[in-house]
Amino acid sequence: MILSGAEIVIECLKEHQVDTVFGYPGGAVLNIYDEIYKNADSITHILTSHEQGAAHAADGYARSTGKVGVVIATSGPGATNLVTGIATAYMDSVPMVAITGNVPVSLLGRDSFQEVDITGVTMPITKHNYIVKDVNELADIMREAFYIAKEGRPGPVLIDIPKDVTINKVDYEAAVPKEVKRCSKHITEDSIKEAIARIKASKKPYIYAGGGVVISDAATELESFAKKVHAPVTCSLMGIGGYPGRDELYTGMVGMHGSKASNIGVTNCDLLIVVGARFSDRVIGKADKFANGATVLQIDVDPAEVNKNIISHHAVIGDIKKVLRVLNERLDQQDHKEWLAEIGEIKDKYPLKYSGDGLSAQYAIEKIDELTKGEAIITTEVGQHQMWAGQFYKFSEPKKFLTSGGLGTMGYGFGACIGAKVGNPDTTVINIAGDGSFRMNFNELLTAVRHNIKVIVFVINNGVLGMVRQWQTLFYDERYSFTTLNQDLDYVKLAESMGAVGFDITTKDEVEEVLKKALDEIRPVIINCMIDKDDKVFPMVAPGKPIDNVMVE
């Protein structure tokens, strides 16, 4: 079958059962977009307001569904506008295929109109990338890209296609996608035996779970493992949802804004079992004081993570779901009642708390949790609201908390919210945003309205860049350098001007009523919730301090 390069792109998307792509057209991808138009019955295209929003939408789609997210952009500025979204996906191990156009092969390297070396630009932030200069290679590269994006530790792959390659024709043969198998080649008998021996020898084990648990669909196995080890469980920000937030063994987040029980427990344990976590600096604080009395047992699919930030005493390398299944089969039931009682006392003594007198973000998030029964998909931007969402929404399932944990991308949440809703049309999807982040991406409200994507954006509005101001208060003698927004914006009118619905919340009594109206609404909703500019996220560990040095107020 003789097909053009553009037709081959579409056929390869169909081979991989891609039903949705996000993007923004331009001259270099006109031929691809022409084929999308012809194949509208099988592939839905979501036109965003900005390419960065498209990249974040593909990311949110991928995180919430487990499928590969696909984004398309034209050459030059279209391609470079994807960079932040690609880097966000790379840092958080999200499977994505980004397809960019470029100038014809004969014009490459000549500073042509809208030409950029996007493969050079994205080399450090992709698992792999390609520039396709021969249409004969296009189908194989497309197939390989989808495989690489999903295989092992997932991540984004970029395919740059010059315009003449989308025009040129070649004989195309359909193929069945290569099966992506769970990584098990490094799971050895010796590594399993050693892990079991260390667990059995422990008197005070603690489980620290990261985003790898969510990515590998290992939440069920982790819960069984925790019960078997009889150990408390803490999660990184990326790991939230990987363990049930209401379970008695769960002690909340660990690290800079982790619970006191988690931070003290990790510091005092004798065995730290690290499952799919990268030892972020925001988790470990002062590295030489992090769990320095414990044996560290690390389970991860990526051998590059072992001994990168913290030295591990033993590691099992392989897909987390497979490793935990083997351990659950081989490990005898353990008993650590005294240790759990000790941690329980700390939990009871230092619960997460906030002033209940007036309207606060914490109260509002607890209400969101209550009214959605902990079953909504929650996306966030980056800042105080992100930490409050991780602390006060009790996630019961994985893939329900979508946040930029590694890159810390303000502007991520709204695009991700749209992508998650497209991938999960029957699930309530709410983006919890700060007013600073909302300023970066509210153009995507037009996307939600245009495509009738029913999402809720809950703006926690304190009129400042809240987390930066918090640091300025605590560590910079209250020198508030350019963190006061002075934003005189009518959110209700803004929403209405774009065809959405807007609500204001200024008192605690309004929260439940407005949320119920928003949940019943059939159009996209913006909620503006006013809080005090000096509300802070606690607990908090000062940067560079040991994580058991916790400020609780």
XYZ file of C-alpha atoms in Angstrom:
553
model
C 0.000 0.000 0.000
C 1.583 3.282 -1.164
C 1.109 6.057 1.424
C 2.513 9.496 2.075
C 4.500 10.212 5.213
C 1.525 12.044 6.711
C -0.724 9.052 6.062
C 1.869 6.764 7.659
C 1.829 8.918 10.815
C -1.927 8.426 11.109
C -1.769 4.706 10.376
C 0.891 4.203 13.027
C -1.231 6.119 15.553
C -4.101 3.770 14.740
C -1.817 0.743 15.121
C -1.115 1.878 18.666
C -4.829 2.471 19.350
C -4.376 6.207 19.780
C -7.838 7.748 19.834
C -6.925 11.257 21.024
C -4.167 13.708 20.160
C -3.561 17.217 21.477
C -1.961 19.923 19.431
C -1.786 23.123 17.444
C -1.405 23.212 13.635
C 1.107 25.156 11.563
C 2.742 25.167 8.171
C 5.233 22.341 8.746
C 2.525 19.903 9.903
C -0.223 20.865 7.465
C -0.054 17.507 5.702
C -0.401 15.640 8.987
C -3.327 17.842 9.974
C -4.965 17.222 6.623
C -4.886 13.504 7.385
C -6.237 14.112 10.900
C -9.164 15.914 9.232
C -9.784 12.906 6.988
C -9.608 10.504 9.953
C -11.749 12.464 12.402
C -13.993 9.417 12.860
C -11.171 7.465 14.539
C -8.864 10.105 16.049
C -10.116 13.030 18.128
C -7.959 16.128 18.012
C -8.090 18.598 20.902
C -7.018 22.075 19.803
C -5.493 23.897 22.761
C -4.789 27.602 23.140
C -1.014 27.125 23.345
C 1.378 24.286 22.552
C 2.517 24.115 26.174
C -1.095 23.476 27.174
C -1.235 20.681 24.593
C 1.883 19.045 26.027
C 0.490 19.212 29.564
C -2.846 17.841 28.340
C -1.098 14.870 26.718
C 0.779 14.386 30.000
C -2.420 14.457 32.088
C -4.090 12.068 29.646
C -1.152 9.662 29.955
C -0.843 9.810 33.754
C -4.541 9.253 34.332
C -5.089 6.498 31.750
C -1.760 4.695 31.593
C -1.733 5.133 27.812
C 0.856 7.031 25.793
C -0.085 10.705 25.441
C 0.377 12.208 21.974
C 0.992 15.871 21.162
C 1.605 17.516 17.777
C 3.152 20.912 17.058
C 4.597 22.715 14.086
C 8.227 23.689 13.619
C 10.198 26.503 15.244
C 8.252 28.232 18.032
C 5.561 25.563 17.943
C 8.158 22.940 18.772
C 9.969 25.035 21.382
C 6.655 25.773 23.108
C 6.472 22.041 23.872
C 9.783 22.010 25.725
C 8.489 22.754 29.244
C 5.772 20.128 28.860
C 8.264 17.546 27.610
C 10.652 18.318 30.482
C 7.780 18.013 32.957
C 6.931 14.567 31.569
C 10.588 13.522 31.568
C 11.150 14.423 35.216
C 8.042 12.499 36.279
C 8.496 9.490 33.942
C 5.368 10.031 31.847
C 4.959 8.139 28.538
C 4.471 10.674 25.763
C 5.164 10.903 22.033
C 5.672 14.443 20.750
C 5.473 14.865 16.970
C 6.902 18.068 15.532
C 7.187 19.326 12.009
C 10.262 20.917 10.514
C 11.374 22.642 7.330
C 12.123 20.416 4.306
C 15.333 18.377 4.527
C 17.047 20.572 1.927
C 16.522 23.642 4.138
C 17.752 22.142 7.422
C 20.682 24.006 8.929
C 20.136 27.133 6.816
C 18.347 29.290 9.411
C 15.161 28.818 7.412
C 11.847 30.376 8.454
C 10.537 28.637 11.597
C 13.463 26.228 11.677
C 14.903 25.020 14.973
C 17.009 22.018 15.941
C 14.362 20.601 18.254
C 16.128 17.239 18.585
C 19.203 19.088 19.865
C 17.078 21.189 22.201
C 15.237 18.203 23.691
C 18.055 15.670 23.857
C 18.536 16.096 27.652
C 14.786 15.902 28.399
C 13.633 12.928 26.317
C 14.229 9.190 26.613
C 15.046 9.314 22.926
C 14.399 11.574 19.972
C 14.537 11.359 16.191
C 14.688 13.509 13.107
C 13.225 11.550 10.185
C 14.986 12.479 6.956
C 13.808 9.484 4.896
C 10.160 8.481 4.590
C 11.279 4.838 4.352
C 12.264 5.026 8.043
C 9.146 6.785 9.310
C 6.927 3.812 10.197
C 9.694 1.967 12.051
C 10.612 5.113 13.978
C 6.989 5.770 14.946
C 6.654 2.216 16.263
C 9.952 2.343 18.098
C 9.014 5.661 19.709
C 5.823 4.251 21.226
C 7.720 1.233 22.520
C 10.482 3.332 24.116
C 7.947 5.695 25.713
C 6.348 2.778 27.595
C 9.210 0.339 28.130
C 10.985 0.132 31.512
C 10.928 3.538 33.144
C 8.505 5.489 30.915
C 9.205 8.894 29.446
C 8.692 11.235 26.506
C 10.006 10.585 22.994
C 10.129 13.237 20.270
C 9.847 12.629 16.522
C 10.779 15.569 14.283
C 9.493 15.198 10.708
C 10.561 17.589 7.925
C 7.671 18.708 5.752
C 8.850 16.977 2.567
C 8.959 13.660 4.461
C 5.236 14.043 5.159
C 4.682 14.499 1.392
C 6.937 11.734 0.055
C 5.396 8.314 -0.551
C 6.529 4.793 0.163
C 5.137 1.273 0.328
C 3.630 0.844 3.799
C 2.868 -2.433 5.540
C 0.758 -2.546 8.693
C 2.299 -4.151 11.763
C 1.244 -5.280 15.212
C 2.917 -3.130 17.919
C 5.708 -4.827 19.813
C 4.535 -5.980 23.241
C 5.908 -3.953 26.123
C 6.891 -6.478 28.758
C 7.514 -5.742 32.401
C 11.214 -5.519 33.176
C 12.385 -8.584 35.095
C 15.845 -9.497 33.745
C 17.621 -8.073 36.813
C 15.341 -9.746 39.393
C 17.669 -12.451 40.660
C 17.193 -15.132 43.269
C 20.048 -13.724 45.334
C 18.581 -10.204 45.333
C 15.196 -11.505 46.490
C 16.706 -13.680 49.216
C 18.792 -10.777 50.505
C 15.752 -8.466 50.551
C 13.699 -10.989 52.506
C 16.531 -11.562 54.982
C 16.848 -7.834 55.672
C 13.094 -7.478 56.150
C 13.005 -10.401 58.577
C 15.917 -8.971 60.574
C 14.229 -5.580 60.968
C 12.508 -4.448 64.154
C 11.486 -0.989 62.883
C 10.808 -1.126 59.135
C 9.376 1.830 57.244
C 8.127 1.851 53.639
C 8.797 4.948 51.538
C 6.807 4.767 48.287
C 7.341 6.976 45.251
C 5.855 7.593 41.846
C 7.170 4.282 40.523
C 4.405 2.497 42.437
C 1.781 4.474 40.528
C 3.518 4.147 37.167
C 3.867 0.363 37.470
C 0.254 -0.174 38.625
C 1.599 -1.727 41.812
C -0.727 -0.119 44.367
C -2.509 -3.385 45.190
C 0.792 -5.209 45.583
C 2.193 -2.418 47.776
C -0.788 -2.575 50.114
C -0.379 -6.339 50.467
C 3.356 -5.882 51.026
C 2.820 -3.290 53.762
C 0.401 -5.603 55.568
C 2.860 -8.491 55.206
C 5.825 -6.487 56.497
C 3.504 -4.893 59.092
C 5.154 -1.526 58.564
C 4.035 2.101 58.351
C 3.954 3.667 54.883
C 4.848 7.150 53.727
C 4.709 8.546 50.197
C 6.587 11.160 48.255
C 4.481 13.763 46.475
C 4.645 11.646 43.313
C 3.712 8.521 45.239
C 0.439 9.892 46.604
C -2.400 7.543 45.695
C -0.007 4.611 45.476
C -1.147 3.691 48.987
C -4.678 4.300 50.361
C -4.725 7.652 52.130
C -7.200 6.482 54.763
C -5.417 3.245 55.686
C -4.194 2.959 59.274
C -0.624 2.221 58.156
C -0.390 5.408 56.095
C 1.357 8.312 57.814
C 1.162 10.953 55.082
C 3.844 12.558 52.951
C 7.529 12.567 53.811
C 10.023 15.387 53.420
C 9.917 19.181 53.409
C 6.142 19.335 53.884
C 5.681 15.804 55.164
C 3.928 14.853 58.366
C 5.919 14.810 61.583
C 5.104 11.114 62.024
C 6.557 10.269 58.597
C 9.694 12.368 59.049
C 10.466 11.145 62.564
C 9.592 7.562 61.627
C 11.885 7.526 58.589
C 14.660 9.055 60.711
C 14.304 6.474 63.502
C 13.600 3.304 61.513
C 16.169 0.504 61.229
C 15.133 -0.553 57.709
C 13.924 1.882 55.067
C 12.254 0.048 52.193
C 12.247 2.465 49.258
C 9.790 1.496 46.514
C 9.984 3.408 43.232
C 11.300 6.679 44.671
C 14.219 8.849 43.580
C 15.278 10.386 46.918
C 14.408 13.929 45.851
C 16.172 16.704 47.712
C 12.727 17.855 48.886
C 12.339 14.465 50.590
C 15.771 13.842 52.080
C 16.683 17.314 53.369
C 20.207 17.117 54.822
C 21.454 14.008 53.029
C 23.940 12.773 55.657
C 21.192 12.854 58.291
C 18.530 11.096 56.211
C 17.673 7.714 57.770
C 21.333 7.464 58.709
C 20.655 4.782 61.322
C 18.792 2.564 58.879
C 19.619 -0.083 56.341
C 18.296 1.111 52.984
C 16.601 -1.476 50.764
C 15.741 0.005 47.371
C 13.345 -1.434 44.795
C 13.384 0.315 41.418
C 13.097 -0.402 37.708
C 15.920 2.012 36.888
C 19.402 0.984 38.087
C 20.558 4.585 37.601
C 18.484 5.568 40.650
C 20.428 3.287 42.978
C 23.140 5.142 44.945
C 22.420 8.379 43.056
C 21.372 10.563 45.994
C 21.419 8.161 48.946
C 23.609 5.066 49.287
C 21.540 1.863 49.385
C 22.711 -1.230 51.252
C 20.804 -3.523 48.918
C 18.686 -3.107 45.794
C 16.284 -5.200 43.758
C 16.170 -3.946 40.178
C 13.050 -4.652 38.157
C 9.441 -3.754 37.552
C 7.970 -2.883 40.944
C 4.769 -4.831 40.429
C 6.748 -8.002 39.626
C 9.220 -7.527 42.491
C 6.468 -6.965 45.066
C 4.549 -9.988 43.822
C 7.590 -12.189 44.344
C 8.255 -10.734 47.803
C 4.612 -11.128 48.821
C 4.703 -14.792 47.802
C 7.958 -15.547 49.593
C 7.787 -13.409 52.724
C 6.326 -14.722 55.979
C 3.899 -12.524 57.902
C 5.851 -10.094 60.093
C 4.784 -8.539 63.407
C 5.828 -5.034 64.495
C 3.069 -4.033 66.920
C 5.351 -2.027 69.203
C 6.868 -0.054 66.317
C 3.451 0.700 64.843
C 2.210 1.809 68.270
C 5.198 4.161 68.560
C 4.450 5.712 65.169
C 0.744 5.848 66.009
C 1.479 7.916 69.102
C 3.410 10.454 67.012
C 0.552 10.580 64.485
C -1.922 11.282 67.267
C 0.308 13.882 68.905
C 1.143 15.773 65.685
C -1.801 15.542 63.289
C -2.095 17.794 60.270
C -4.017 20.808 61.501
C -5.052 24.334 60.620
C -7.034 27.157 62.125
C -10.716 26.401 61.812
C -11.869 29.946 62.490
C -12.249 31.305 58.973
C -12.000 30.378 55.316
C -8.842 28.442 54.497
C -7.505 26.356 51.638
C -7.190 23.334 53.912
C -10.871 23.490 54.842
C -11.888 23.887 51.201
C -9.775 20.903 50.102
C -11.252 18.763 52.872
C -14.704 19.742 51.565
C -13.685 18.811 48.026
C -12.523 15.448 49.390
C -15.781 14.964 51.274
C -18.102 15.879 48.396
C -16.192 13.808 45.824
C -15.704 10.917 48.294
C -11.989 10.941 47.528
C -12.702 9.620 44.040
C -12.029 12.668 41.854
C -8.954 13.150 39.723
C -7.120 16.105 41.222
C -4.565 18.034 39.217
C -2.552 20.882 40.685
C -0.282 23.695 39.712
C 2.827 24.260 41.863
C 3.037 26.010 45.209
C 1.225 26.090 48.532
C -2.020 24.777 47.065
C -0.117 21.770 45.685
C 1.140 20.841 49.163
C -2.268 21.396 50.761
C -3.844 19.128 48.133
C -1.299 16.418 48.903
C -1.896 16.782 52.618
C -5.677 17.156 52.904
C -7.239 15.261 49.996
C -7.278 11.581 50.954
C -6.506 9.775 47.714
C -7.706 6.193 47.755
C -6.476 5.152 44.304
C -3.453 5.675 42.067
C -3.520 7.908 38.974
C -5.897 10.319 40.688
C -3.285 12.891 41.797
C -1.584 14.569 38.850
C 1.071 17.106 39.730
C 4.457 18.293 38.509
C 6.700 16.794 41.157
C 10.118 16.895 39.528
C 10.220 20.036 37.404
C 7.723 21.983 39.531
C 5.911 23.516 36.569
C 3.527 26.390 37.279
C 0.960 26.247 34.492
C 0.892 22.439 34.407
C -2.396 21.777 36.148
C -5.016 23.235 33.809
C -3.668 21.481 30.718
C -3.309 18.233 32.662
C -6.849 18.651 33.973
C -8.194 18.903 30.415
C -6.208 15.861 29.290
C -7.325 13.818 32.285
C -10.980 14.654 31.669
C -10.699 13.724 27.989
C -9.214 10.373 29.022
C -11.701 9.837 31.869
C -14.960 11.491 30.751
C -17.058 9.900 33.505
C -14.794 10.996 36.375
C -14.914 14.320 38.184
C -11.694 16.211 37.415
C -10.668 19.264 39.451
C -7.598 21.449 39.057
C -6.544 22.985 42.362
C -4.581 26.114 41.411
C -2.970 29.132 42.979
C -3.786 32.527 41.541
C -0.160 32.935 40.445
C -0.250 29.681 38.470
C -3.700 30.443 37.081
C -2.306 33.601 35.463
C 0.033 31.378 33.461
C -2.545 29.114 31.868
C -6.079 30.483 32.023
C -6.059 30.750 28.219
C -6.811 27.009 28.270
C -10.272 27.837 29.610
C -11.068 28.542 25.965
C -9.984 24.978 25.176
C -12.314 23.505 27.781
C -15.230 25.601 26.532
C -14.509 24.970 22.837
C -14.514 21.205 23.308
C -17.151 21.146 26.087
C -14.718 19.557 28.530
C -16.411 19.795 31.897
C -13.628 20.551 34.378
C -13.523 22.585 37.586
C -10.649 24.950 38.365
C -10.532 25.773 42.072
C -8.355 28.871 42.415
C -6.914 29.375 45.887
C -6.467 33.129 45.659
C -4.271 34.904 48.187
C -3.116 37.713 45.901
C 0.526 36.664 46.190
C 2.955 34.014 45.027
C 2.203 32.093 48.192
C 5.052 29.602 48.523
C 7.704 32.136 47.530
C 6.220 34.629 50.003
C 6.303 31.938 52.695
C 10.036 31.518 52.119
C 10.508 35.289 52.116
C 8.700 35.464 55.459
C 10.692 32.675 57.075
C 14.138 33.080 55.529
C 14.390 36.566 53.941
C 13.292 38.861 56.797
C 9.934 39.591 55.129
C 11.463 41.251 52.062
C 8.594 40.587 49.653
C 10.403 41.146 46.393
C 7.867 40.978 43.541
C 5.650 38.321 45.077
C 2.613 40.548 45.628
C 0.417 40.256 42.542
C -1.955 43.213 43.121
C -4.331 41.420 40.834
C -7.661 43.187 40.406
C -9.342 40.420 38.411
C -13.026 39.501 38.381
C -12.860 35.727 38.002
C -16.606 35.376 37.506
C -16.621 37.846 34.609
C -13.506 36.231 33.161
C -15.201 32.835 33.188
C -18.414 34.183 31.716
C -16.540 36.067 28.980
C -15.099 32.760 27.784
C -18.366 30.832 27.989
C -17.716 29.153 31.330
C -19.296 29.537 34.769
C -17.681 31.460 37.622
C -18.172 31.527 41.374
C -16.602 33.542 44.193
C -16.019 32.173 47.697
C -15.213 34.723 50.379
C -16.511 32.991 53.541
C -16.258 29.510 54.997
C -20.030 29.070 54.860
C -20.050 29.425 51.068
C -17.642 26.579 50.325
C -20.011 23.601 50.361
C -22.832 25.356 48.500
C -20.555 26.588 45.718
C -18.828 23.209 45.343
C -22.174 21.439 45.011
C -23.247 23.894 42.303
C -19.945 23.420 40.493
C -20.184 19.631 40.619
C -23.689 19.799 39.144
C -22.733 22.260 36.398
C -22.527 21.020 32.799
C -20.025 23.662 31.675
C -16.420 24.314 32.731
C -16.265 26.130 36.071
C -13.836 28.566 37.677
C -14.093 28.979 41.461
C -12.261 31.908 43.050
C -11.622 31.122 46.728
C -10.155 34.048 48.685
C -7.749 33.223 51.515
C -5.321 35.228 53.631
C -1.999 36.047 51.999
C -0.053 34.900 55.048
C -1.556 31.415 55.373
C 1.348 28.973 55.345
C 2.026 25.328 54.617
C 2.998 23.392 57.713
C 4.626 21.114 58.685
C 7.824 22.393 57.060
C 11.479 21.481 57.155
C 13.843 24.345 56.393
C 16.034 23.738 53.337
C 19.211 21.839 54.158
C 17.961 20.732 57.594
C 17.394 17.099 58.698
C 13.812 16.056 58.007
C 13.077 15.335 61.667
C 13.713 19.039 62.376
C 10.073 19.866 61.665
C 8.386 23.233 62.090
C 4.719 22.615 62.836
C 3.659 26.258 63.008
